[in-house]
Amino acid sequence: MAARLKHNIEEDYLTCSICFNIFTDPRQLSCGHSYCIQCLVEYLKSTTSSKSCPTCRQAMNCPKSTEIQTWIQTLPQDLLLIGIINAVKKHDPDQDHDYDETINGGKTLQEKTVCDKHIKCFEYFCSDHQDILCSECVAELHKKCVSSPISELQLKALSELNEIHSNVVRNLKDMSEIEQKGILNLVSYQNKKEEKLFILSSLRKQFEKFSSLILTDIKAKETSLNWPEVNMKSVLKAIRIHRSHLEQFRDDIVTTTREINIAKKQKDVLEIHKAADTLLNKAEINYSCFRDYKISFESNDLLISSISKVKEVANIEISSDVDIDYHADETLSVIEPETDFMMYRKREFSVNQETHLYRSLSGICLLDNSLIIIDQYNNNAMKMTLDGECVGNCSLTEPYQVCKSGNTGIAITCWDKNVIFILDTEPILSIKKVVKTNKHYLGISGAGKDRYLVTSPDSSIDVISTSGEILFSIDSRKQSNIFSSLFRKSASVPVKAMLKDETVIMCDSIKKTLVCMDFVGRIFWQRKIPGISNFTCGPEEIYCTLSCSNRVLRLTFDGNIADNTFLNIRHPWAIDTQGQTIVITEDSPSEKYHIIKLE
């Protein structure tokens, strides 16, 4: 053990950082670092740049008129290092015989207490040479050294050790109290959690039992509605079979009537009499199954009313004195509609908030397994997974709105230039080409293969190719009644338009109106929606975001509002949908977006 301690001391404290050997005549620089005198000479000779300490790079105050070797000789010796080196050499465990080993109860080392030279007890400690001395040694050899009585040093060391021990004991006590409190808090939380889980489990079982009874009742009523239909179809089938037999029998009678052979005719007549009795008896039909059925149905209004008012099964809140930041929040809720009943899961995410403090998420596009978010303020397009992870980004100039382009591509409009960016999303998000257009377009959506439906601040709506060529434009004369005030005073506000079957649905952001028209500008319907920010078309309905009132509306394709309390989201802005998934960004300066899964 002593040998290992000696080795550690030599390696950590007594080794020159230039030659990596035990110091030889160590000299101390003004910065406090020490090196072998010869190592300093060789180091300074090899250094052509400014003279600085090899460890901390502090400049050495070496006079230009003085030779290096002469100047190094004037540096002070590091007496502390020299004393430690001498003490280590003097007490080398391989040569030291001043230690006794006792085997009773283990091994102990007893340090010498008497000076071999003067035969006196050690009473002093030399700080310069780090050695214990007797009074004669101090008077003869260590007059200029700093020496202190061993008794005083022991008292001082004991006092310091006691203070450290008290601090350690106090910290251990505090840690034990904190640990105990943590255990109690954990047990308390687990007990509360078990109580709430028991309640939720009970609710789930009640709901399953209740829903099972409801479904059984509905199935029984569906079966009872089916039996008259099945009975009538069965009778009709029997009638068709008997009718075909009677028609065949009728043909046989006609043939017998025309028979010339009297004997054969009499024989056939007897057989016809016999067959007629059988067929006519079987052809007797009970027509009571074809009576005029009346179906009366009265729904359970109390049950339907209760279901329509259910927003969530329960509210759960986990609070603490310490603020906790959740990056994603998933809730299972029930939409409270006017016409139907629907479950949905909503997850809230934030884009990378460490890069920028301000965001303007102006566009969003839902792909098969990911989504694209446009950050107009920071000139960036980001590819995100459906779990909120950013897997790619691309820097663009003032990007604004985005839509799908082909199988794996996207198209992005520019806020201040007549260009459209075409990007690939697989395997990484990258610019494929930049298309220059004749007009300045802001709104963009897909219009079939290799075509886009784009809107311009001059109130025009065009269908363009992927090369920017205008394929078709809505007649401005026909649409004057729609866009008479559009962008009259605010040419920077965009219009978004989307194709649905053979119509164009357009958002007038000045009049706050949703308009449906054909390709010559004739209006089919228009709906005033105060505060509308954006919209998108799903497979069966239209979704509109209302940033000012924190709502998302559902509209039918004939312009009627299906549900004005569909979703509640803080300042919803850009929106897109695909299948049963809806994605929505929040209005700037928010960095949040939402993924809603309808169930």
Coordinates of C-alpha atoms in Angstrom, one line a residue:
M1 CA 0.0 0.0 0.0
A2 CA 2.9 2.4 0.9
A3 CA 4.5 1.6 -2.5
R4 CA 1.3 2.4 -4.4
L5 CA 0.9 5.6 -2.4
K6 CA 4.5 6.6 -3.3
H7 CA 3.9 5.8 -6.9
N8 CA 0.7 7.9 -7.0
I9 CA 2.4 10.9 -5.4
E10 CA 5.3 10.7 -7.8
E11 CA 3.1 10.4 -10.8
D12 CA 0.6 13.1 -9.8
Y13 CA 2.8 15.7 -8.1
L14 CA 6.5 15.0 -8.6
T15 CA 6.7 14.5 -12.4
C16 CA 7.9 17.1 -14.8
S17 CA 5.3 17.7 -17.5
I18 CA 8.1 18.2 -20.1
C19 CA 10.3 15.1 -19.6
F20 CA 7.8 13.1 -17.6
N21 CA 10.5 12.1 -15.0
I22 CA 10.9 13.0 -11.4
F23 CA 11.9 16.6 -11.1
T24 CA 15.6 17.4 -11.2
D25 CA 16.5 20.8 -9.7
P26 CA 12.9 22.2 -10.3
R27 CA 12.7 25.9 -11.1
Q28 CA 9.5 27.9 -10.5
L29 CA 8.1 30.3 -13.1
S30 CA 6.1 33.5 -12.2
C31 CA 2.9 31.7 -13.0
G32 CA 3.6 29.0 -10.3
H33 CA 4.4 26.1 -12.5
S34 CA 7.7 24.3 -12.1
Y35 CA 10.0 22.3 -14.5
C36 CA 13.4 20.7 -14.5
I37 CA 16.1 23.4 -15.1
Q38 CA 17.5 21.5 -18.1
C39 CA 14.0 20.9 -19.5
L40 CA 13.3 24.6 -19.4
V41 CA 16.6 25.3 -21.3
E42 CA 15.8 22.8 -24.0
Y43 CA 12.2 24.0 -24.3
L44 CA 13.0 27.7 -24.6
K45 CA 15.7 26.9 -27.2
S46 CA 13.3 25.0 -29.4
T47 CA 10.5 27.6 -29.1
T48 CA 10.8 30.2 -31.8
S49 CA 7.6 32.1 -30.9
S50 CA 6.9 34.1 -27.8
K51 CA 8.2 32.6 -24.6
S52 CA 5.3 31.2 -22.5
C53 CA 4.6 28.6 -19.9
P54 CA 4.1 25.1 -21.5
T55 CA 1.1 24.5 -19.2
C56 CA -0.9 27.7 -18.9
R57 CA 0.7 29.7 -21.7
Q58 CA 1.4 32.7 -19.5
A59 CA 4.2 34.8 -20.9
M60 CA 7.7 34.5 -19.3
N61 CA 9.4 37.8 -18.3
C62 CA 12.7 36.9 -20.0
P63 CA 14.8 40.0 -20.7
K64 CA 15.9 40.1 -24.3
S65 CA 19.4 41.1 -23.4
T66 CA 19.9 38.1 -21.1
E67 CA 20.8 34.6 -22.3
I68 CA 18.2 32.0 -21.7
Q69 CA 20.4 29.7 -19.7
T70 CA 21.6 32.6 -17.5
W71 CA 18.1 33.8 -17.0
I72 CA 16.8 30.3 -16.0
Q73 CA 19.6 30.1 -13.4
T74 CA 18.1 33.1 -11.7
L75 CA 14.7 31.4 -11.3
P76 CA 13.9 30.4 -7.8
Q77 CA 14.1 26.7 -6.8
D78 CA 10.8 25.1 -5.9
L79 CA 11.8 24.2 -2.4
L80 CA 8.4 22.5 -1.7
L81 CA 8.9 20.1 -4.5
I82 CA 12.5 19.4 -3.5
G83 CA 11.4 18.7 0.1
I84 CA 8.6 16.3 -1.0
I85 CA 11.0 14.5 -3.3
N86 CA 13.6 14.1 -0.6
A87 CA 10.9 13.0 1.9
V88 CA 9.6 10.4 -0.6
K89 CA 13.1 9.1 -1.3
K90 CA 14.0 9.0 2.4
H91 CA 10.9 7.0 3.3
D92 CA 11.1 4.6 0.4
P93 CA 9.1 1.6 1.5
D94 CA 11.6 -0.7 -0.2
Q95 CA 14.5 0.6 1.9
D96 CA 12.7 1.9 5.0
H97 CA 13.3 -0.2 8.2
D98 CA 11.6 2.3 10.5
Y99 CA 8.3 0.5 10.3
D100 CA 7.3 -2.6 12.3
E101 CA 4.8 -5.1 11.2
T102 CA 2.7 -6.8 13.8
I103 CA 0.5 -9.6 12.8
N104 CA -1.8 -9.7 15.9
G105 CA -5.2 -8.4 14.7
G106 CA -3.7 -7.3 11.3
K107 CA -0.7 -5.2 10.1
T108 CA 0.1 -1.8 11.6
L109 CA 2.9 0.7 10.8
Q110 CA 4.7 2.5 13.6
E111 CA 6.5 5.7 12.6
K112 CA 9.9 6.6 14.2
T113 CA 9.7 9.1 17.0
V114 CA 13.4 9.6 17.7
C115 CA 16.1 11.3 15.6
D116 CA 18.9 8.8 14.8
K117 CA 21.5 11.6 14.7
H118 CA 20.9 13.4 17.9
I119 CA 18.9 10.7 19.8
K120 CA 16.1 13.2 20.6
C121 CA 12.4 13.0 20.0
F122 CA 11.0 14.7 17.0
E123 CA 9.3 18.0 18.1
Y124 CA 9.1 20.1 14.9
F125 CA 7.9 19.9 11.3
C126 CA 9.8 21.7 8.5
S127 CA 7.3 23.2 6.0
D128 CA 10.1 23.9 3.5
H129 CA 11.4 20.3 3.4
Q130 CA 8.3 18.6 4.6
D131 CA 10.2 16.7 7.2
I132 CA 10.0 16.1 11.0
L133 CA 12.9 17.3 13.1
C134 CA 14.3 17.3 16.6
S135 CA 15.4 20.6 18.3
E136 CA 19.0 20.0 17.3
C137 CA 18.2 19.5 13.7
V138 CA 16.3 22.8 13.7
A139 CA 19.2 24.7 15.3
E140 CA 21.9 23.2 13.0
L141 CA 20.4 22.5 9.6
H142 CA 17.0 24.3 9.3
K143 CA 17.6 27.7 10.8
K144 CA 16.2 29.6 7.7
C145 CA 13.3 27.1 7.2
V146 CA 9.8 27.6 8.5
S147 CA 9.4 25.1 11.3
S148 CA 6.4 24.6 13.6
P149 CA 5.9 22.4 16.7
I150 CA 4.4 19.1 15.9
S151 CA 1.9 19.5 18.7
E152 CA 0.5 22.7 17.3
L153 CA 0.2 21.1 13.8
Q154 CA -1.5 18.1 15.2
L155 CA -4.1 20.3 17.1
K156 CA -4.7 22.3 13.9
A157 CA -5.0 19.2 11.8
L158 CA -7.3 17.6 14.3
S159 CA -9.5 20.7 14.4
E160 CA -9.7 20.8 10.6
L161 CA -10.6 17.1 10.5
N162 CA -13.2 17.5 13.1
E163 CA -14.8 20.4 11.2
I164 CA -14.8 18.3 8.0
H165 CA -16.2 15.3 9.8
S166 CA -19.0 17.5 11.2
N167 CA -19.8 18.8 7.7
V168 CA -19.8 15.2 6.3
V169 CA -22.1 14.0 9.2
R170 CA -24.4 17.0 8.6
N171 CA -24.6 16.3 4.9
L172 CA -25.3 12.6 5.5
K173 CA -28.1 13.5 7.8
D174 CA -29.6 15.9 5.3
M175 CA -29.4 13.4 2.5
S176 CA -31.0 10.8 4.7
E177 CA -33.9 13.1 5.5
I178 CA -34.3 14.0 1.8
E179 CA -34.2 10.3 0.9
Q180 CA -36.8 9.5 3.5
K181 CA -39.0 12.3 2.3
G182 CA -38.7 11.2 -1.3
I183 CA -39.7 7.6 -0.3
L184 CA -42.7 8.9 1.5
N185 CA -43.7 11.1 -1.4
L186 CA -43.3 8.2 -3.8
V187 CA -45.4 5.9 -1.7
S188 CA -48.0 8.6 -1.3
Y189 CA -48.2 9.3 -5.0
Q190 CA -48.4 5.6 -5.8
N191 CA -51.3 5.2 -3.4
K192 CA -53.1 8.2 -4.9
K193 CA -52.4 6.8 -8.4
E194 CA -53.8 3.4 -7.4
E195 CA -57.0 5.1 -6.2
K196 CA -57.5 7.0 -9.4
L197 CA -56.7 3.9 -11.5
F198 CA -59.3 1.9 -9.6
I199 CA -61.9 4.6 -10.3
L200 CA -60.9 4.8 -14.0
S201 CA -61.0 1.0 -14.2
S202 CA -64.4 0.9 -12.6
L203 CA -65.6 3.5 -15.1
R204 CA -64.2 1.5 -18.0
K205 CA -66.0 -1.7 -16.8
Q206 CA -69.3 0.2 -16.4
F207 CA -68.9 1.7 -19.8
E208 CA -68.1 -1.6 -21.4
K209 CA -71.1 -3.3 -19.7
F210 CA -73.3 -0.4 -20.7
S211 CA -72.1 -0.3 -24.3
S212 CA -72.4 -4.0 -24.5
L213 CA -76.1 -3.8 -23.5
I214 CA -76.7 -1.0 -25.9
L215 CA -75.0 -2.9 -28.8
T216 CA -77.0 -6.0 -27.9
D217 CA -80.3 -4.0 -27.9
I218 CA -79.4 -2.4 -31.3
K219 CA -78.5 -5.8 -32.8
A220 CA -81.8 -7.3 -31.6
K221 CA -83.7 -4.3 -33.2
E222 CA -81.7 -4.7 -36.4
T223 CA -82.7 -8.4 -36.5
S224 CA -86.4 -7.7 -35.9
L225 CA -86.3 -5.2 -38.8
N226 CA -84.9 -7.9 -41.1
W227 CA -87.5 -10.8 -40.7
P228 CA -90.5 -9.3 -42.6
E229 CA -88.1 -8.6 -45.6
V230 CA -86.7 -12.1 -45.4
N231 CA -90.2 -13.7 -45.2
M232 CA -91.5 -11.7 -48.2
K233 CA -88.4 -12.6 -50.3
S234 CA -89.0 -16.3 -49.5
V235 CA -92.6 -16.2 -50.5
L236 CA -91.8 -14.4 -53.8
K237 CA -89.2 -17.0 -54.6
A238 CA -91.8 -19.8 -54.0
I239 CA -94.3 -17.9 -56.3
R240 CA -91.7 -17.7 -59.1
I241 CA -91.1 -21.5 -58.8
H242 CA -94.8 -22.4 -58.8
R243 CA -95.5 -20.0 -61.6
S244 CA -92.9 -21.7 -63.8
H245 CA -94.4 -25.1 -63.1
L246 CA -97.9 -23.8 -63.9
E247 CA -96.7 -22.3 -67.2
Q248 CA -95.2 -25.6 -68.1
F249 CA -98.5 -27.4 -67.2
R250 CA -100.4 -24.9 -69.3
D251 CA -98.3 -25.7 -72.3
D252 CA -99.0 -29.4 -71.7
I253 CA -102.8 -28.8 -71.6
V254 CA -102.6 -26.9 -75.0
T255 CA -100.6 -29.8 -76.5
T256 CA -103.2 -32.4 -75.3
T257 CA -106.1 -30.3 -76.7
R258 CA -104.5 -30.4 -80.1
E259 CA -104.0 -34.2 -79.9
I260 CA -106.0 -36.1 -82.7
N261 CA -105.7 -39.6 -81.3
I262 CA -108.8 -39.9 -79.1
A263 CA -107.5 -42.7 -77.0
K264 CA -104.3 -40.9 -76.2
K265 CA -106.1 -37.7 -75.5
Q266 CA -108.4 -39.4 -73.0
K267 CA -105.4 -40.9 -71.3
D268 CA -103.6 -37.5 -71.1
V269 CA -106.7 -35.8 -69.8
L270 CA -106.7 -38.3 -66.8
E271 CA -103.1 -37.6 -66.1
I272 CA -103.7 -33.8 -66.4
H273 CA -106.5 -34.0 -63.8
K274 CA -104.3 -35.8 -61.4
A275 CA -101.4 -33.4 -61.8
A276 CA -103.7 -30.4 -61.7
D277 CA -104.9 -31.2 -58.2
T278 CA -101.3 -31.4 -56.9
L279 CA -100.0 -28.2 -58.6
L280 CA -103.1 -26.1 -57.8
N281 CA -102.9 -27.1 -54.1
K282 CA -99.2 -26.2 -53.9
A283 CA -99.9 -22.9 -55.7
E284 CA -102.2 -21.6 -53.0
I285 CA -100.3 -18.6 -51.5
N286 CA -100.9 -16.9 -48.2
Y287 CA -100.8 -13.2 -49.2
S288 CA -100.9 -12.0 -45.7
C289 CA -97.1 -11.6 -45.6
F290 CA -97.4 -8.8 -48.2
R291 CA -99.5 -6.5 -46.0
D292 CA -98.4 -2.9 -45.7
Y293 CA -96.0 -2.9 -42.8
K294 CA -95.6 0.3 -40.8
I295 CA -92.3 0.8 -38.9
S296 CA -92.4 3.0 -35.9
F297 CA -89.0 3.9 -34.4
E298 CA -88.4 6.2 -31.4
S299 CA -84.8 6.8 -30.4
N300 CA -83.8 7.2 -26.8
D301 CA -83.5 11.0 -26.7
L302 CA -82.1 11.0 -23.2
L303 CA -79.3 8.7 -24.1
I304 CA -78.4 10.6 -27.3
S305 CA -78.5 13.9 -25.4
S306 CA -76.2 12.5 -22.7
I307 CA -73.7 11.3 -25.3
S308 CA -73.7 14.5 -27.2
K309 CA -72.8 16.4 -24.1
V310 CA -69.8 14.2 -23.1
K311 CA -66.6 16.0 -23.7
E312 CA -64.2 13.9 -21.7
V313 CA -64.5 10.9 -19.4
A314 CA -62.6 12.6 -16.7
N315 CA -60.2 15.4 -16.0
I316 CA -56.8 14.6 -14.5
E317 CA -54.3 17.2 -13.4
I318 CA -50.9 16.4 -12.0
S319 CA -49.5 19.5 -10.2
S320 CA -46.2 20.1 -8.5
D321 CA -44.4 23.0 -6.9
V322 CA -41.7 22.5 -9.6
D323 CA -42.6 23.5 -13.2
I324 CA -42.3 20.5 -15.6
D325 CA -42.1 21.1 -19.4
Y326 CA -43.9 18.4 -21.4
H327 CA -42.9 18.5 -25.1
A328 CA -45.9 16.4 -26.2
D329 CA -49.4 16.3 -24.7
E330 CA -51.8 13.5 -25.8
T331 CA -55.4 13.6 -24.8
L332 CA -58.3 11.3 -25.7
S333 CA -61.5 13.4 -26.0
V334 CA -64.9 13.3 -27.4
I335 CA -65.9 15.8 -30.0
E336 CA -69.2 17.5 -29.0
P337 CA -71.0 17.8 -32.4
E338 CA -74.3 19.0 -33.5
T339 CA -74.9 16.0 -35.8
D340 CA -72.8 13.0 -34.8
F341 CA -70.5 11.4 -32.2
M342 CA -66.7 11.1 -32.7
M343 CA -63.6 10.2 -30.6
Y344 CA -60.3 11.8 -31.3
R345 CA -56.7 11.8 -30.0
K346 CA -54.8 15.1 -29.9
R347 CA -51.1 15.5 -29.5
E348 CA -49.3 18.8 -29.1
F349 CA -45.6 19.3 -30.2
S350 CA -43.1 22.1 -30.5
V351 CA -40.6 22.5 -33.3
N352 CA -37.0 22.9 -32.2
Q353 CA -37.2 25.7 -29.8
E354 CA -33.5 26.0 -29.0
T355 CA -32.6 27.6 -32.4
H356 CA -35.0 30.5 -32.6
L357 CA -37.2 32.3 -30.1
Y358 CA -39.8 33.5 -32.7
R359 CA -41.6 31.3 -35.1
S360 CA -44.2 31.9 -37.9
L361 CA -45.5 28.5 -39.0
S362 CA -47.3 29.7 -42.1
G363 CA -47.8 26.3 -43.9
I364 CA -48.2 22.6 -43.2
C365 CA -48.5 19.6 -45.4
L366 CA -49.3 16.0 -44.3
L367 CA -47.4 13.2 -46.1
D368 CA -47.8 9.4 -45.7
N369 CA -45.6 9.0 -42.6
S370 CA -44.4 12.5 -41.9
L371 CA -45.3 16.2 -42.3
I372 CA -43.7 19.3 -43.6
I373 CA -43.9 22.6 -41.6
I374 CA -43.0 26.0 -43.1
D375 CA -41.4 28.5 -40.8
Q376 CA -41.7 31.7 -42.8
Y377 CA -40.0 34.0 -40.2
N378 CA -36.8 31.8 -40.0
N379 CA -36.7 30.9 -43.8
N380 CA -36.9 27.2 -43.1
A381 CA -38.9 24.1 -44.2
M382 CA -38.8 21.3 -41.7
K383 CA -39.6 17.6 -42.1
M384 CA -41.2 16.2 -38.9
T385 CA -42.2 12.7 -37.9
L386 CA -45.7 12.0 -36.5
D387 CA -44.0 11.6 -33.1
G388 CA -42.7 15.2 -33.1
E389 CA -39.1 14.5 -34.2
C390 CA -37.4 16.8 -36.7
V391 CA -35.6 14.6 -39.3
G392 CA -34.6 17.2 -41.8
N393 CA -34.8 20.9 -42.7
C394 CA -34.0 23.0 -45.7
S395 CA -33.3 26.8 -45.9
L396 CA -35.4 28.7 -48.3
T397 CA -36.0 32.4 -49.1
E398 CA -39.3 33.6 -47.5
P399 CA -41.3 30.3 -47.9
Y400 CA -45.0 30.6 -47.3
Q401 CA -47.5 27.8 -48.3
V402 CA -46.8 24.2 -49.1
C403 CA -48.6 21.3 -50.9
K404 CA -47.8 17.7 -52.1
S405 CA -46.1 17.3 -55.5
G406 CA -46.1 13.8 -56.8
N407 CA -45.4 10.8 -54.6
T408 CA -42.6 12.1 -52.4
G409 CA -42.2 15.8 -53.4
I410 CA -43.6 19.1 -52.2
A411 CA -44.1 22.5 -53.7
I412 CA -43.6 25.7 -51.7
T413 CA -44.6 29.3 -52.7
C414 CA -42.4 32.3 -51.9
W415 CA -43.6 35.4 -50.1
D416 CA -41.8 38.1 -52.0
K417 CA -40.6 36.5 -55.3
N418 CA -42.2 35.0 -58.5
V419 CA -40.8 31.5 -57.8
I420 CA -42.0 28.1 -56.6
F421 CA -39.6 25.7 -54.9
I422 CA -40.0 22.0 -55.7
L423 CA -38.4 19.8 -53.1
D424 CA -37.8 16.1 -52.6
T425 CA -38.7 14.7 -49.2
E426 CA -37.0 11.3 -49.6
P427 CA -34.5 10.2 -48.5
I428 CA -33.8 13.7 -47.2
L429 CA -35.4 17.1 -47.6
S430 CA -33.6 18.8 -50.5
I431 CA -34.3 21.3 -53.3
K432 CA -35.1 19.6 -56.6
K433 CA -35.6 22.7 -58.7
V434 CA -36.7 26.4 -58.5
V435 CA -39.6 27.3 -60.9
K436 CA -39.9 30.9 -62.1
T437 CA -43.5 32.0 -62.6
N438 CA -45.0 34.9 -64.6
K439 CA -47.0 36.0 -61.6
H440 CA -46.5 36.2 -57.8
Y441 CA -48.3 33.3 -56.2
L442 CA -49.0 32.8 -52.5
G443 CA -51.6 30.1 -52.0
I444 CA -50.9 26.7 -53.5
S445 CA -52.6 23.3 -53.6
G446 CA -52.5 20.2 -55.7
A447 CA -54.6 20.0 -58.9
G448 CA -53.9 16.6 -60.2
K449 CA -50.7 15.1 -61.6
D450 CA -48.0 17.7 -62.3
R451 CA -50.4 20.6 -61.8
Y452 CA -51.0 23.2 -59.0
L453 CA -53.9 25.4 -58.2
V454 CA -52.3 28.8 -57.2
T455 CA -53.7 32.1 -56.1
S456 CA -52.2 35.5 -56.7
P457 CA -52.5 38.8 -54.8
D458 CA -54.1 40.3 -57.9
S459 CA -57.2 38.1 -57.0
S460 CA -56.6 35.6 -59.9
I461 CA -56.7 31.8 -59.6
D462 CA -54.6 29.8 -62.0
V463 CA -53.8 26.2 -62.8
I464 CA -50.1 26.0 -63.6
S465 CA -47.8 23.1 -64.6
T466 CA -44.7 22.1 -62.7
S467 CA -42.7 24.3 -65.1
G468 CA -44.7 27.4 -64.1
E469 CA -46.8 27.6 -67.4
I470 CA -50.3 28.9 -66.9
L471 CA -52.7 26.2 -68.2
F472 CA -56.0 27.8 -67.2
S473 CA -57.2 30.9 -65.4
I474 CA -60.6 31.8 -64.0
D475 CA -62.2 34.6 -66.0
S476 CA -61.8 37.8 -64.0
R477 CA -64.9 39.3 -65.5
K478 CA -67.0 36.5 -64.1
Q479 CA -65.4 36.7 -60.6
S480 CA -65.7 40.4 -60.2
N481 CA -68.7 40.0 -58.1
I482 CA -66.7 37.8 -55.7
F483 CA -63.4 39.7 -55.6
S484 CA -64.5 43.3 -56.0
S485 CA -62.9 44.3 -52.7
L486 CA -60.3 41.6 -52.5
F487 CA -56.8 43.0 -51.8
R488 CA -57.9 46.5 -52.5
K489 CA -56.0 47.9 -49.6
S490 CA -53.9 44.9 -48.4
A491 CA -52.1 43.3 -51.3
S492 CA -50.0 41.2 -48.9
V493 CA -52.9 39.1 -47.7
P494 CA -53.1 35.8 -49.6
V495 CA -56.1 33.8 -50.8
K496 CA -56.1 30.0 -50.7
A497 CA -58.0 27.8 -53.2
M498 CA -58.6 24.1 -53.5
L499 CA -60.1 21.8 -56.0
K500 CA -63.1 19.6 -55.0
D501 CA -64.5 17.4 -57.8
E502 CA -65.3 19.9 -60.6
T503 CA -65.5 23.0 -58.4
V504 CA -63.0 25.4 -56.8
I505 CA -63.4 26.3 -53.1
M506 CA -61.7 29.6 -52.2
C507 CA -61.1 31.6 -49.0
D508 CA -61.6 35.4 -49.3
S509 CA -59.4 36.6 -46.5
I510 CA -60.7 40.2 -46.7
K511 CA -64.4 39.4 -46.6
K512 CA -63.8 36.4 -44.4
T513 CA -65.9 34.3 -46.8
L514 CA -65.7 30.7 -48.1
V515 CA -66.8 30.6 -51.8
C516 CA -67.5 27.6 -54.0
M517 CA -67.6 28.2 -57.8
D518 CA -66.9 26.6 -61.2
F519 CA -64.0 27.3 -63.5
V520 CA -65.8 30.2 -65.2
G521 CA -66.4 32.0 -62.0
R522 CA -70.1 31.2 -61.4
I523 CA -70.9 31.0 -57.7
F524 CA -72.6 27.9 -56.3
W525 CA -72.6 29.0 -52.7
Q526 CA -70.7 31.3 -50.4
R527 CA -70.6 31.3 -46.6
K528 CA -69.6 34.2 -44.3
I529 CA -67.2 32.9 -41.6
P530 CA -66.0 35.6 -39.3
G531 CA -62.4 35.2 -38.3
I532 CA -61.5 32.5 -40.8
S533 CA -57.7 32.0 -41.2
N534 CA -57.3 29.0 -43.4
F535 CA -59.1 25.9 -44.6
T536 CA -58.6 22.4 -46.1
C537 CA -60.8 19.8 -47.8
G538 CA -61.2 16.4 -46.3
P539 CA -62.8 13.4 -48.1
E540 CA -66.2 14.2 -46.8
E541 CA -66.1 17.7 -45.3
I542 CA -64.3 21.1 -45.1
Y543 CA -62.2 22.1 -42.0
C544 CA -61.8 25.8 -41.3
T545 CA -59.5 27.4 -38.7
L546 CA -60.6 30.5 -36.8
S547 CA -57.5 32.0 -35.1
C548 CA -59.4 34.8 -33.4
S549 CA -61.9 32.5 -31.6
N550 CA -59.6 29.5 -31.1
R551 CA -61.9 27.1 -33.0
V552 CA -61.9 24.7 -35.9
L553 CA -65.2 24.3 -37.9
R554 CA -66.6 21.5 -40.0
L555 CA -68.6 22.4 -43.1
T556 CA -70.3 20.2 -45.6
F557 CA -69.5 20.5 -49.3
D558 CA -72.7 22.4 -49.9
G559 CA -71.6 25.2 -47.5
N560 CA -73.6 24.3 -44.4
I561 CA -71.9 24.3 -41.0
A562 CA -71.9 20.7 -39.7
D563 CA -70.2 21.5 -36.4
N564 CA -69.0 24.8 -35.0
T565 CA -67.5 23.3 -31.9
F566 CA -65.4 20.6 -33.6
L567 CA -62.0 21.4 -32.0
N568 CA -60.7 24.0 -29.6
I569 CA -57.1 25.0 -30.2
R570 CA -55.2 28.1 -29.3
H571 CA -55.0 30.4 -32.3
P572 CA -55.2 27.7 -35.1
W573 CA -53.6 28.8 -38.4
A574 CA -52.4 26.5 -41.2
I575 CA -54.2 23.2 -41.6
D576 CA -54.0 20.0 -43.7
T577 CA -55.7 16.6 -43.6
Q578 CA -55.3 13.1 -44.9
G579 CA -57.5 10.2 -44.1
Q580 CA -58.4 10.4 -40.4
T581 CA -55.5 12.6 -39.5
I582 CA -55.5 16.4 -39.2
V583 CA -52.5 18.7 -38.6
I584 CA -52.8 22.3 -37.5
T585 CA -50.2 24.9 -36.6
E586 CA -50.7 27.8 -34.2
D587 CA -50.5 31.4 -35.3
S588 CA -47.2 33.3 -34.9
P589 CA -45.2 33.7 -32.7
S590 CA -46.1 30.2 -31.5
E591 CA -43.8 27.3 -32.3
K592 CA -46.5 24.6 -31.5
Y593 CA -48.5 22.4 -33.9
H594 CA -51.1 19.7 -33.2
I595 CA -51.8 16.2 -34.7
I596 CA -55.4 15.0 -34.4
K597 CA -56.3 11.4 -35.0
L598 CA -60.0 10.8 -35.5
E599 CA -61.3 7.5 -34.3

